[in-house]
Coordinates of C-alpha atoms and ligand atoms in Angstrom, one line a residue:
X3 CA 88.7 149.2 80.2
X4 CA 88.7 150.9 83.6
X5 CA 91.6 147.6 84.5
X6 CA 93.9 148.9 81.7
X7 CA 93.9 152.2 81.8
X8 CA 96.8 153.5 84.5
X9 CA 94.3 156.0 85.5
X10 CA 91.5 154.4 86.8
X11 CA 90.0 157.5 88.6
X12 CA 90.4 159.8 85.8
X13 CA 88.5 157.6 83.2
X14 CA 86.0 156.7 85.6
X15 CA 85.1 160.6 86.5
X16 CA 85.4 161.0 82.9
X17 CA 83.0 158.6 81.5
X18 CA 80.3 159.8 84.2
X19 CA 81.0 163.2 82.9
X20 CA 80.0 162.1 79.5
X21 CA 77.2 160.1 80.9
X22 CA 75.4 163.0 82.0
X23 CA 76.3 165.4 79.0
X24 CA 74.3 163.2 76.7
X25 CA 71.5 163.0 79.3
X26 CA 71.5 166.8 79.3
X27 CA 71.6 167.1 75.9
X28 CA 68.4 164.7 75.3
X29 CA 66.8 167.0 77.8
X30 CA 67.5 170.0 76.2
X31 CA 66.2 168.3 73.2
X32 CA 62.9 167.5 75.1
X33 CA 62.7 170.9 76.2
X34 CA 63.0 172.4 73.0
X35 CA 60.5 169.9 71.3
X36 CA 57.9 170.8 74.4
X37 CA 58.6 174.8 73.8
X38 CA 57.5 174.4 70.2
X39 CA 54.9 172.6 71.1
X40 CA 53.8 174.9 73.6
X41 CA 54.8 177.6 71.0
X42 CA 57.9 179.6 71.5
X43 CA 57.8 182.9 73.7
X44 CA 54.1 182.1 74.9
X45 CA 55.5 182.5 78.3
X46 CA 58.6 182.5 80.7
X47 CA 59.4 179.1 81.0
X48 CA 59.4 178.0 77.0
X49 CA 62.1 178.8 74.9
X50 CA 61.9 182.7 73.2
X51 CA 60.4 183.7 70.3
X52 CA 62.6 182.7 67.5
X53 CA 61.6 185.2 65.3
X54 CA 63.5 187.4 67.2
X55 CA 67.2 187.6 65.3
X56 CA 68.6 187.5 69.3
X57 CA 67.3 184.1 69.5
X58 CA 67.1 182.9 65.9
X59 CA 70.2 181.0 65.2
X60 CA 70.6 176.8 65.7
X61 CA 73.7 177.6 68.1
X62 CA 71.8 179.9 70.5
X63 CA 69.0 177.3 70.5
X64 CA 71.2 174.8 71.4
X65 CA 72.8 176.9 74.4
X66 CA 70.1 178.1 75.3
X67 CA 68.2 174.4 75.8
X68 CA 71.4 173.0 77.0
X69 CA 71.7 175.1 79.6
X70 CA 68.4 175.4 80.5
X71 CA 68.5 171.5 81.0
X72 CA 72.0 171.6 82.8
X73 CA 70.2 174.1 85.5
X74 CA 67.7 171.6 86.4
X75 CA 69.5 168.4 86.4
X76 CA 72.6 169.8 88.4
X77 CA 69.7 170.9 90.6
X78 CA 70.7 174.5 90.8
X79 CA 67.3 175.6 90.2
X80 CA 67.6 179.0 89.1
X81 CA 64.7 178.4 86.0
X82 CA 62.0 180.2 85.4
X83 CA 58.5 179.2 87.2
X84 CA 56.4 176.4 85.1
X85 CA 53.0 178.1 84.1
X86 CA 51.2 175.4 82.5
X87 CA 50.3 171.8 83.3
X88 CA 52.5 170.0 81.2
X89 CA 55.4 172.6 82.0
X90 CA 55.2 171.0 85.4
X91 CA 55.3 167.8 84.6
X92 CA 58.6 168.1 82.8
X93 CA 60.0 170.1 85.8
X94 CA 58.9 167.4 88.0
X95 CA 60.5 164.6 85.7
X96 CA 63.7 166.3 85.6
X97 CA 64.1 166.9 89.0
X98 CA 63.3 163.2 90.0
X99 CA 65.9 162.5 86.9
X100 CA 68.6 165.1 88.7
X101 CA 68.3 163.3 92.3
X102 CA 70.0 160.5 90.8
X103 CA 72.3 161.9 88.7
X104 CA 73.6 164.2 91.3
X105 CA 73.6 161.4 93.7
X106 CA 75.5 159.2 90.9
X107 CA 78.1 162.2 90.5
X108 CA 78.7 163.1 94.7
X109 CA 79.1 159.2 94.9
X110 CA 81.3 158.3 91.8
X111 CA 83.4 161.6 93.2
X112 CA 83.5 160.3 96.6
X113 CA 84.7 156.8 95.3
X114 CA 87.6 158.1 93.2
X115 CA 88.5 160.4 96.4
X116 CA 88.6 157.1 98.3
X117 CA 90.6 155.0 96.4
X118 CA 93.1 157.9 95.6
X119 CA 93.6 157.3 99.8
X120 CA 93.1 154.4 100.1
X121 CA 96.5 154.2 97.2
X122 CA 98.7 156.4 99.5
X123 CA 97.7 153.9 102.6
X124 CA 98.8 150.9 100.7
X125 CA 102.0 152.6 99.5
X126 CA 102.9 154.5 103.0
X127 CA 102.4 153.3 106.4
X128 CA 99.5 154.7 108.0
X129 CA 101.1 157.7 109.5
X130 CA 97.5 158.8 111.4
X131 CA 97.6 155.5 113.7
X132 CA 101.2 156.6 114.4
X133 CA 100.2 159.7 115.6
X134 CA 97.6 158.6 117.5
X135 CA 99.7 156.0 119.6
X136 CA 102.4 158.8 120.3
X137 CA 99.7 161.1 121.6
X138 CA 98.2 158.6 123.7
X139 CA 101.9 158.2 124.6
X140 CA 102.8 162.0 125.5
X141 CA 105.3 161.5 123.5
X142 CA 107.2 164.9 123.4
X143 CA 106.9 167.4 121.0
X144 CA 110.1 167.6 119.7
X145 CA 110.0 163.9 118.9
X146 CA 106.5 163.5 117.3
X147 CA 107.9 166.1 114.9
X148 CA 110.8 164.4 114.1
X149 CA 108.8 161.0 113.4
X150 CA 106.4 163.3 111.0
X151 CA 109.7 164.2 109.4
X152 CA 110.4 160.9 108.9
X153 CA 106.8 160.4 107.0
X154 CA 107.0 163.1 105.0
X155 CA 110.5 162.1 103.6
X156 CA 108.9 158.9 103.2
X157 CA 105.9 160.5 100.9
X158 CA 108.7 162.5 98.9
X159 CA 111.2 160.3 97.4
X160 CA 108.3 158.2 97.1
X161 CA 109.9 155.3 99.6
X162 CA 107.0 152.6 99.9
X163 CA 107.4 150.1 102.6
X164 CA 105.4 147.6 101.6
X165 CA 106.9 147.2 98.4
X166 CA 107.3 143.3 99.1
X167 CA 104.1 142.5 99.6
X168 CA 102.2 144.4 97.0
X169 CA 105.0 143.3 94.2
X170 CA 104.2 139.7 95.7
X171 CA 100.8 139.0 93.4
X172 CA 103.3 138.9 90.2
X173 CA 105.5 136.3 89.1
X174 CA 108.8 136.2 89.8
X175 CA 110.6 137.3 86.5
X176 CA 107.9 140.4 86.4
X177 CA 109.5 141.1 89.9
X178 CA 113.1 140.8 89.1
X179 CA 112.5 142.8 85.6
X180 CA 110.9 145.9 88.2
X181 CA 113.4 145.7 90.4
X182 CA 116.1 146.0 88.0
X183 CA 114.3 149.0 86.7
X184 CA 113.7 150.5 90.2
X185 CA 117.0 150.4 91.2
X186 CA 119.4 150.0 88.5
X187 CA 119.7 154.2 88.1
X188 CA 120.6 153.6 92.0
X189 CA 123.7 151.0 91.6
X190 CA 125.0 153.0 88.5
X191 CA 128.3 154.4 89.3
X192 CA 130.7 156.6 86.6
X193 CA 134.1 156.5 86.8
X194 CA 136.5 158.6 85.3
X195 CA 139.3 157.9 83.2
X196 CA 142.7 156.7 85.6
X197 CA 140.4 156.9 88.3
X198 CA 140.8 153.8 90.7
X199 CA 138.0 151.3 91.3
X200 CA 139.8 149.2 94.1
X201 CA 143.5 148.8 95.2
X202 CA 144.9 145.8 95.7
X203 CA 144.4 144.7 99.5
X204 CA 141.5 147.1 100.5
X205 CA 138.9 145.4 102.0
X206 CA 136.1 144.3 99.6
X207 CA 132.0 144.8 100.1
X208 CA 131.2 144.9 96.7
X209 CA 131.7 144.1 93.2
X210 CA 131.2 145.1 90.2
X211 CA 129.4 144.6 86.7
X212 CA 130.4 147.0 83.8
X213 CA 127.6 148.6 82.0
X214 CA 129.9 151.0 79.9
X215 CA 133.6 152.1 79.2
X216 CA 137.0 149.9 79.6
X217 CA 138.8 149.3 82.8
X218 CA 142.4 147.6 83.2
X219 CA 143.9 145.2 86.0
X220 CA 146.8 146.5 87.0
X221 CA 149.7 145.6 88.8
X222 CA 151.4 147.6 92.0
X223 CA 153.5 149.5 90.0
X224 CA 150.3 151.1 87.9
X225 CA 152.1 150.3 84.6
X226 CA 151.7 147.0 83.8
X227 CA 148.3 145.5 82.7
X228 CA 147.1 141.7 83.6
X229 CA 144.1 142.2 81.7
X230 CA 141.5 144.6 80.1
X231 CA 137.7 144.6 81.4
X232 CA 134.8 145.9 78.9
X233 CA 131.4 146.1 78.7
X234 CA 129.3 143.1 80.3
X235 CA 132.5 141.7 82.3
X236 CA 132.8 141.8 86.3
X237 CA 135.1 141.9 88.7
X238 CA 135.6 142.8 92.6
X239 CA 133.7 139.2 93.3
X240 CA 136.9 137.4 94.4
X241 CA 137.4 139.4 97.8
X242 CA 133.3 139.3 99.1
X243 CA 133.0 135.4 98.0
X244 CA 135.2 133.6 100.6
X245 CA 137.0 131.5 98.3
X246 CA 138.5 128.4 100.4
X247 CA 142.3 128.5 100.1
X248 CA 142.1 132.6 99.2
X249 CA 145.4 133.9 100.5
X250 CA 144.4 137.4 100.5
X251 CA 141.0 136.6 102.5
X252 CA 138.6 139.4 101.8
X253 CA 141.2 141.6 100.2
X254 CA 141.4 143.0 96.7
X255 CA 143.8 140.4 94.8
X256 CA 144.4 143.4 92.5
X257 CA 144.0 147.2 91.4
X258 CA 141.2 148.3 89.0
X259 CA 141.6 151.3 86.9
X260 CA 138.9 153.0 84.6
X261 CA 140.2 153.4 81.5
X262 CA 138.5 156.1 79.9
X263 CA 134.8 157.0 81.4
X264 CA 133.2 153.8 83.1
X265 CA 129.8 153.3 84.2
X266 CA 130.2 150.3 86.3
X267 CA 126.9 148.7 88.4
X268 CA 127.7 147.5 92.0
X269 CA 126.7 144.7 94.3
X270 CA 127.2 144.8 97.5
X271 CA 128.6 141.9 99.1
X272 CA 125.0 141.4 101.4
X273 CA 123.3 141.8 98.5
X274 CA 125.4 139.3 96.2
X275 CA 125.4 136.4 99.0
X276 CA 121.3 136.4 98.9
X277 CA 120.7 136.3 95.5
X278 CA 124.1 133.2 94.9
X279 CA 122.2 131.7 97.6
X280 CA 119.4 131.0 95.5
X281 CA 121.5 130.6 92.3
X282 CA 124.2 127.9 93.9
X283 CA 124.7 127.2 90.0
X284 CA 125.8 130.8 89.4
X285 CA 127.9 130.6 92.8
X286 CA 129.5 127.5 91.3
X287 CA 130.2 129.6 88.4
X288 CA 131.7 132.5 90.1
X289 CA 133.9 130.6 92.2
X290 CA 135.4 128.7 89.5
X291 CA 136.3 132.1 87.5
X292 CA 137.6 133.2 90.6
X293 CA 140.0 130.0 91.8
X294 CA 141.4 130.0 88.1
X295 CA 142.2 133.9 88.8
X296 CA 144.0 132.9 91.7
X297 CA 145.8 129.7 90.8
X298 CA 147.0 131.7 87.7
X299 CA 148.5 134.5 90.1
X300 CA 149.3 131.5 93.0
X301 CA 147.6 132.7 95.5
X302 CA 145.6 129.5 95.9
X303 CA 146.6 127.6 98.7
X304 CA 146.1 123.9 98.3
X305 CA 143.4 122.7 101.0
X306 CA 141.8 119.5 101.8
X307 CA 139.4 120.2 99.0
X308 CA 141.4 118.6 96.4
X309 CA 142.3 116.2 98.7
X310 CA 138.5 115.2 99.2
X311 CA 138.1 115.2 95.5
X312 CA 141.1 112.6 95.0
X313 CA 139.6 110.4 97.7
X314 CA 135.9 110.7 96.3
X315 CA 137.5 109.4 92.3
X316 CA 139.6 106.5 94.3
X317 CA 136.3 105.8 96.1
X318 CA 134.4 105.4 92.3
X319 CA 137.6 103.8 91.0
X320 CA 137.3 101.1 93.8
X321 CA 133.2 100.8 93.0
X322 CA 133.7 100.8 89.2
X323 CA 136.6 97.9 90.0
X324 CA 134.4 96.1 92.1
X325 CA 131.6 95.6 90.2
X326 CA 133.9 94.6 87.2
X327 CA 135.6 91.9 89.2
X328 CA 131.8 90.7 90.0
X329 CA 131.5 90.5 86.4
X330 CA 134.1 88.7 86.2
X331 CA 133.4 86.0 88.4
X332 CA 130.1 85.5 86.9
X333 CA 131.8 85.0 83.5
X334 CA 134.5 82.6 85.6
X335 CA 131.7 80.6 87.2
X336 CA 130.0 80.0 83.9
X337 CA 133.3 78.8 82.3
X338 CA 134.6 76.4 85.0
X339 CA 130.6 75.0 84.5
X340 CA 131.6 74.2 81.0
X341 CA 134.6 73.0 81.6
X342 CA 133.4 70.5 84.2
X343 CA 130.7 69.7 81.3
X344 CA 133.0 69.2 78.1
X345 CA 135.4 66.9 81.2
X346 CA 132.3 65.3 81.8
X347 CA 132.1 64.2 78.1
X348 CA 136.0 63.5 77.6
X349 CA 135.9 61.4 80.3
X350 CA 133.1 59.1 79.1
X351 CA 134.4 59.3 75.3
X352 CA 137.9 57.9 76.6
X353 CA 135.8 55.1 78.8
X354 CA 134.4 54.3 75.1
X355 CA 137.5 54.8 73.3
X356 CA 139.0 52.1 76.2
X357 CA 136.3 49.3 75.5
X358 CA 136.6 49.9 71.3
X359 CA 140.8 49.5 72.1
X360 CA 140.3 46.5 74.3
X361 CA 137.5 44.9 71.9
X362 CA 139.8 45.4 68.9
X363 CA 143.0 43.7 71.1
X364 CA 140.7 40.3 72.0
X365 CA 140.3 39.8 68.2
X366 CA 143.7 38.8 66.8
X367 CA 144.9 37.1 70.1
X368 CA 141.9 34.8 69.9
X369 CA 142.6 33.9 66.3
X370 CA 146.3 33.2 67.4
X371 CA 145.4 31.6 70.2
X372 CA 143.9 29.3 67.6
X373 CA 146.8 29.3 65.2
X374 CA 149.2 28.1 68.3
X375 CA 146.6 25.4 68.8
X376 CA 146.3 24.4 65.2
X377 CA 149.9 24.8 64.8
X378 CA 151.0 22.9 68.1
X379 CA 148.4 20.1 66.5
X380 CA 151.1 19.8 64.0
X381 CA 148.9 21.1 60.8
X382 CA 152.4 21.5 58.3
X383 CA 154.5 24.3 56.9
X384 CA 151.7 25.5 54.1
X385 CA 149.7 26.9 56.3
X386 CA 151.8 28.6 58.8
X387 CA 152.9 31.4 55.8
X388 CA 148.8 31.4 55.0
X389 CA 148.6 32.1 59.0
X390 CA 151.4 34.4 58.8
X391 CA 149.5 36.1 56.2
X392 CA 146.6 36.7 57.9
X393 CA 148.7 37.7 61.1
X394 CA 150.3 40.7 59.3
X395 CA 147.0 41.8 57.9
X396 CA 145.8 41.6 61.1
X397 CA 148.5 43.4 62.4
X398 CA 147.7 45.7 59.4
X399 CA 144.1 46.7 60.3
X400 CA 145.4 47.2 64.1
X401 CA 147.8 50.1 62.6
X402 CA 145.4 51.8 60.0
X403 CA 142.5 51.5 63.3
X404 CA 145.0 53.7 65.5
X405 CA 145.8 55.9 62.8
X406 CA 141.7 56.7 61.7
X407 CA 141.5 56.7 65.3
X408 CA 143.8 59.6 65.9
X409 CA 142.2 61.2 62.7
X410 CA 139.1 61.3 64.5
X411 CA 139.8 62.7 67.6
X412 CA 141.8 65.9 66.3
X413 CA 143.2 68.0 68.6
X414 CA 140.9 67.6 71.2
X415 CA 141.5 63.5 71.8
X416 CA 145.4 63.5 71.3
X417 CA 145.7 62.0 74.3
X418 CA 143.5 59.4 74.1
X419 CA 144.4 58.6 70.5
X420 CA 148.3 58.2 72.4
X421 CA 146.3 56.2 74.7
X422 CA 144.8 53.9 71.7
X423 CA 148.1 53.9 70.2
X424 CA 150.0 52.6 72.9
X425 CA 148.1 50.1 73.5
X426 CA 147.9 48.5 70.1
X427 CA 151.7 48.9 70.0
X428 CA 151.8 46.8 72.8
X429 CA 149.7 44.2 71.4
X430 CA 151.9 44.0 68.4
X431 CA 155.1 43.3 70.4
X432 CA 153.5 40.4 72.4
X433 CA 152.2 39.4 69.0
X434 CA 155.6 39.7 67.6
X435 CA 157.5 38.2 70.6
X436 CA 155.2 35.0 70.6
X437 CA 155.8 35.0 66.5
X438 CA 159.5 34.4 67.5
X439 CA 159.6 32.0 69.9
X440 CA 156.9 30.0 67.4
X441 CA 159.6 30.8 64.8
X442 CA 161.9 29.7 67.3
X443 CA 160.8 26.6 67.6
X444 CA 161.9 26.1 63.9
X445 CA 158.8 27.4 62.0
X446 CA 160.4 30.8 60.5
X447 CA 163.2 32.6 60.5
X448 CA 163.5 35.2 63.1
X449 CA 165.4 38.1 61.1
X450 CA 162.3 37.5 57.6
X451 CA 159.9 38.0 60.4
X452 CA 161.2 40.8 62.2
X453 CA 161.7 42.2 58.5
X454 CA 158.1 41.6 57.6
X455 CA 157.0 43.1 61.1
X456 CA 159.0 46.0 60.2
X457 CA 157.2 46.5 56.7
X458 CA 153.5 45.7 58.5
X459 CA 154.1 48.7 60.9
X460 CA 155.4 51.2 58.4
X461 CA 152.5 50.3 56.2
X462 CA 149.8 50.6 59.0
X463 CA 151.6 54.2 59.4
X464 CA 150.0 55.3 55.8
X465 CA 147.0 53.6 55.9
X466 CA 143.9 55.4 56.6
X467 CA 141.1 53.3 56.3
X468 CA 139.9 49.7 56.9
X469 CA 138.2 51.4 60.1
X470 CA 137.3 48.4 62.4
X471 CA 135.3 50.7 65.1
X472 CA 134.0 53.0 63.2
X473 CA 130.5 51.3 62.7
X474 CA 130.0 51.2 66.6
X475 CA 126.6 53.0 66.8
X476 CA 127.6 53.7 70.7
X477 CA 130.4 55.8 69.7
X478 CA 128.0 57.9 67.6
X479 CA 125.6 58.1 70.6
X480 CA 128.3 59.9 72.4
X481 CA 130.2 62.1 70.3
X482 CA 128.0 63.5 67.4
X483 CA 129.9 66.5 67.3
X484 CA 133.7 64.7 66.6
X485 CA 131.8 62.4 64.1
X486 CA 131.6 64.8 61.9
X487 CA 134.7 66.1 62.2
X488 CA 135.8 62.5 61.1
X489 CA 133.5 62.5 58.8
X490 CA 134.6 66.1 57.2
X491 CA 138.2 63.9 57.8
X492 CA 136.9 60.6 55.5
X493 CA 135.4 63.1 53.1
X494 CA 139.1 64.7 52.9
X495 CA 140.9 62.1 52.9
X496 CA 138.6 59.8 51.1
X497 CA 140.5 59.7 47.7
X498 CA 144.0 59.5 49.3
X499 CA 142.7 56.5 51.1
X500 CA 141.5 54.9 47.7
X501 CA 145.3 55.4 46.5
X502 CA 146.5 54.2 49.4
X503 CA 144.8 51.3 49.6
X504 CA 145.5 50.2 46.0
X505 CA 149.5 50.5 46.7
X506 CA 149.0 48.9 50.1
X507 CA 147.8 45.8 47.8
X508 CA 150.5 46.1 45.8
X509 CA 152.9 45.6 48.8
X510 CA 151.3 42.7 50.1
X511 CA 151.2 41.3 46.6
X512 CA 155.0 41.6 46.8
X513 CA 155.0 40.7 50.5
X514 CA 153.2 37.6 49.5
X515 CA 155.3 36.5 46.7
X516 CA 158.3 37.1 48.8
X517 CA 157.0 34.7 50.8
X518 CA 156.2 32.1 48.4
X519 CA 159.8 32.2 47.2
X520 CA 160.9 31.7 50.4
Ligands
CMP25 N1 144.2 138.4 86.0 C1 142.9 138.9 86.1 N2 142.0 138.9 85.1 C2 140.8 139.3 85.3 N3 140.3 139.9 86.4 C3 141.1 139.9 87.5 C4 142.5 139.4 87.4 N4 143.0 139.6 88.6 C5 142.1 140.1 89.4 N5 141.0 140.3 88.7 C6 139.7 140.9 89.2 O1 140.1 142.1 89.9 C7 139.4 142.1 91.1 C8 140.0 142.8 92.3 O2 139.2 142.6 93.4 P1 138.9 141.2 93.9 O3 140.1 140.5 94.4 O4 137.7 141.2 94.8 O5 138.5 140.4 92.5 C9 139.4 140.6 91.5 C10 139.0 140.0 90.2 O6 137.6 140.1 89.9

């Protein structure tokens, strides 16, 4: 209780007060319990005879007793003389009782006293230990009473020095929230209306926060108004802020006039560079309003500043690039990897593709190898058109095998399927060129075989199946991927193929009974 109150000394004189009130009442109490025991009026000391009307009512019993009890315990003493034994006693009781009560109240007295001190040493400097140093000093008279001046100026408008340090115990926004109402009534300054806060090119040292009232910006001529200021808004900050690129410097940019009563709050230009320098955010802020102020009226000059900000985004544009670029080389690396890869496999699937062409080429020139033989043997014109025959279905097969062959490849084996193609097509001419000079020799005629030739190739064009290498199990070893495709391909073209096939049987029907006849 004795923490909360704001007058510790008071309550603590009080409640001692009380303290001994109730003791002196129970004694009085006592007193009047031991006088009617004794029997009142039997002597001096005991209360009167209360059959007396003087002494008969409860209030005069009361004050009476009371202070009876107050004489003894204050230790004034002025009581009548004890006459009997137990009379005594009580005197003696209460007097032992009144040491300690006295001593309590001198003590409890002498401890407010103290601290009352003890409060004006904390708040003032210790003006004795000053006094003492200039006597010991022979300091001169007219001096010392000027530095006693000085304290008791101190003492009156209540100016405490070490303000700092006993504010320090509390937190900070406690602080700042005392402060404000310490010295706010101090900043406060009232303006009347037209009256002129700054002119334009005065030097500043302070700005200003408006608490109350209107004020305009106005330009040299007094008449025209940039803008209007109310309550909350500052101004005056641009001049004490030091504003790279200012052209006015610490000059007022413009003039400020109260528009009707204004009660503005100032900060001094000290005070406002302490307190930005531990808000830099609030610095940042103020700065920013400012430069906008000044670019709008041009009187920004353009320094290096922007110049440093241009350089610092080319610098992150260069960063930001680079570290795309690496990205991109990583991406580039991985790619030319599977390239190499998917070259790797071309380059054995063409190798394959090579050996299935070549196997396919050894076939029919070992069966006409034979026929030549056979033929050379002298075997008779019957079975030359049954070789023939077989020749141009041969020949047949060959075209329909380059064809599927291209089929299966698709896009990504054009090449090689030209590769495939080219050679069969060569076969066929030296196939066809030997035909001729057999024919030559008197065993056909040359134009019916050219003819037939002719027919073979254009029907090899259409056909799609009769697929010689297709059952190669190394070719599905290598390329699983583009079997499928030719798969998906065969499933497509599957029934076309049928078709095809059945009017490719019809032309070597006709091809075959053209032959007869001839
Ligand atoms: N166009 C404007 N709008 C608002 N305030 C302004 C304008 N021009 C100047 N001021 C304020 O008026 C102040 C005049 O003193 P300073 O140059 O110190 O700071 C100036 C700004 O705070």
């Amino acid at each position: 209780m004795e923490t909360r109150t704001s007058y510790p000394n008071t309550f603590r004189i009080t409640k001692l007060m009380i303290y001994i009130f109730v003791l002196i009442h129970w004694n009085a109490c006592l007193y009047f319990a031991l006088s009617s025991y004794i029997g009142f009026g039997s002597d001096r000391w005991v209360y009167p005879n209360i059959t007396k009307p003087e002494f008969a009512s409860m209030r005069r019993q009361y004050f009476y007793c009371f202070w009876f009890s107050a004489q003894i315990f204050t230790t004034v003493g002025d009581t009548p003389l004890p006459k009997r034994e137990e009379e005594y006693l009580f005197m003696i009781a209460d007097l032992l009782i009144a040491v300690l009560v006295f001593a309590s109240i001198v003590g409890n007295v002498g401890n407010v006293i103290t601290s009352l001190r003890d409060r004006d040493n904390v708040f003032f400097p210790n003006h004795e230990l000053v006094k003492a140093y200039l006597r010991s000093h022979h300091i001169s008279k007219e001096l010392r009473q000027r530095i006693d001046n000085w304290y008791q100026h101190l003492h009156i408008n209540k100016k405490i020095m070490r303000e700092k340090e006993i504010l320090e115990q509390l937190p900070l926004h406690l602080r700042t929230e005392i402060a404000v109402s310490v010295h706010l009534p101090t900043l406060s300054k009232v303006f009347s209306p037209g009256e002129y806060v700054c002119r334009k090119g005065d030097v500043g040292h302070e700005m200003y926060i408006i608490r109350e009232g209107k004020l305009a910006v106005v330009a040299d001529d007094g008449v025209t108004e940039y803008a209007v200021l109310t309550d909350s808004n500052f101004f005056g900050e641009i001049s004490i802020l030091n504003i790279k690129g200012n052209k006015s410097g610490n000059r007022r940019t413009a003039n400020i006039r109260s528009i009707g009563y204004s009660d503005l709050f100032s900060l001094s230009k000290e005070d406002l560079t302490d307190v930005l320098s531990e808000f830099p955010a609030a610095k940042r802020h103020l700065e920013e309003k400012g430069r906008q102020i000044l670019t709008k009226m041009g009187m920004l000059e353009d320094t290096g500043e922007e110049k440093e900000g241009d350089e610092d985004n080319v610098e992150k544009k260069i960063n930001t690039l680079e570290s795309n670029l690496e990205i991109l080389q990583t991406k580039l690396a991985r790619l030319m990897m599977e390239l190499e890869s998917s070259n790797r496999k071309m380059q054995a699937r063409v190798e394959q593709l090579e050996l299935e062409v070549a196997a396919l080429e050894n076939q029919p020139l070992e069966n006409e190898e034979e026929r030549i033989k056979r033929e050379l043997r002298g075997e008779g014109e019957g079975e030359e058109v049954g070789w023939e025959r077989e020749e141009a279905e041969g020949e047949e097969e060959e075209g329909l095998d380059a064809k599927v062959k291209k089929e299966e490849q698709g896009e990504d084996g054009n090449e090689l399927t030209k590769d495939g193609d080219g050679e069969s097509t060569k076969s066929t001419e030296g196939d066809v060129e030997k035909m001729v000079e057999v024919d030559k020799s008197g065993l056909k005629d040359p134009d019916d075989q050219e003819k037939k030739e002719k027919d073979d190739s254009e029907k090899n064009k259409d056909k799609g199946d009769d697929r010689p290498g297709k059952g190669d199990g190394a070719e599905i070893e290598l390329e699983e991927e583009k079997e499928e495709k030719s798969c998906e391909i065969d499933s497509e073209e599957g029934g076309e193929m049928a078709e095809e096939d059945s009017e490719n049987k019809d032309m070597k029907q006709k091809d075959e009974g053209q032959t007869k006849k001839e």
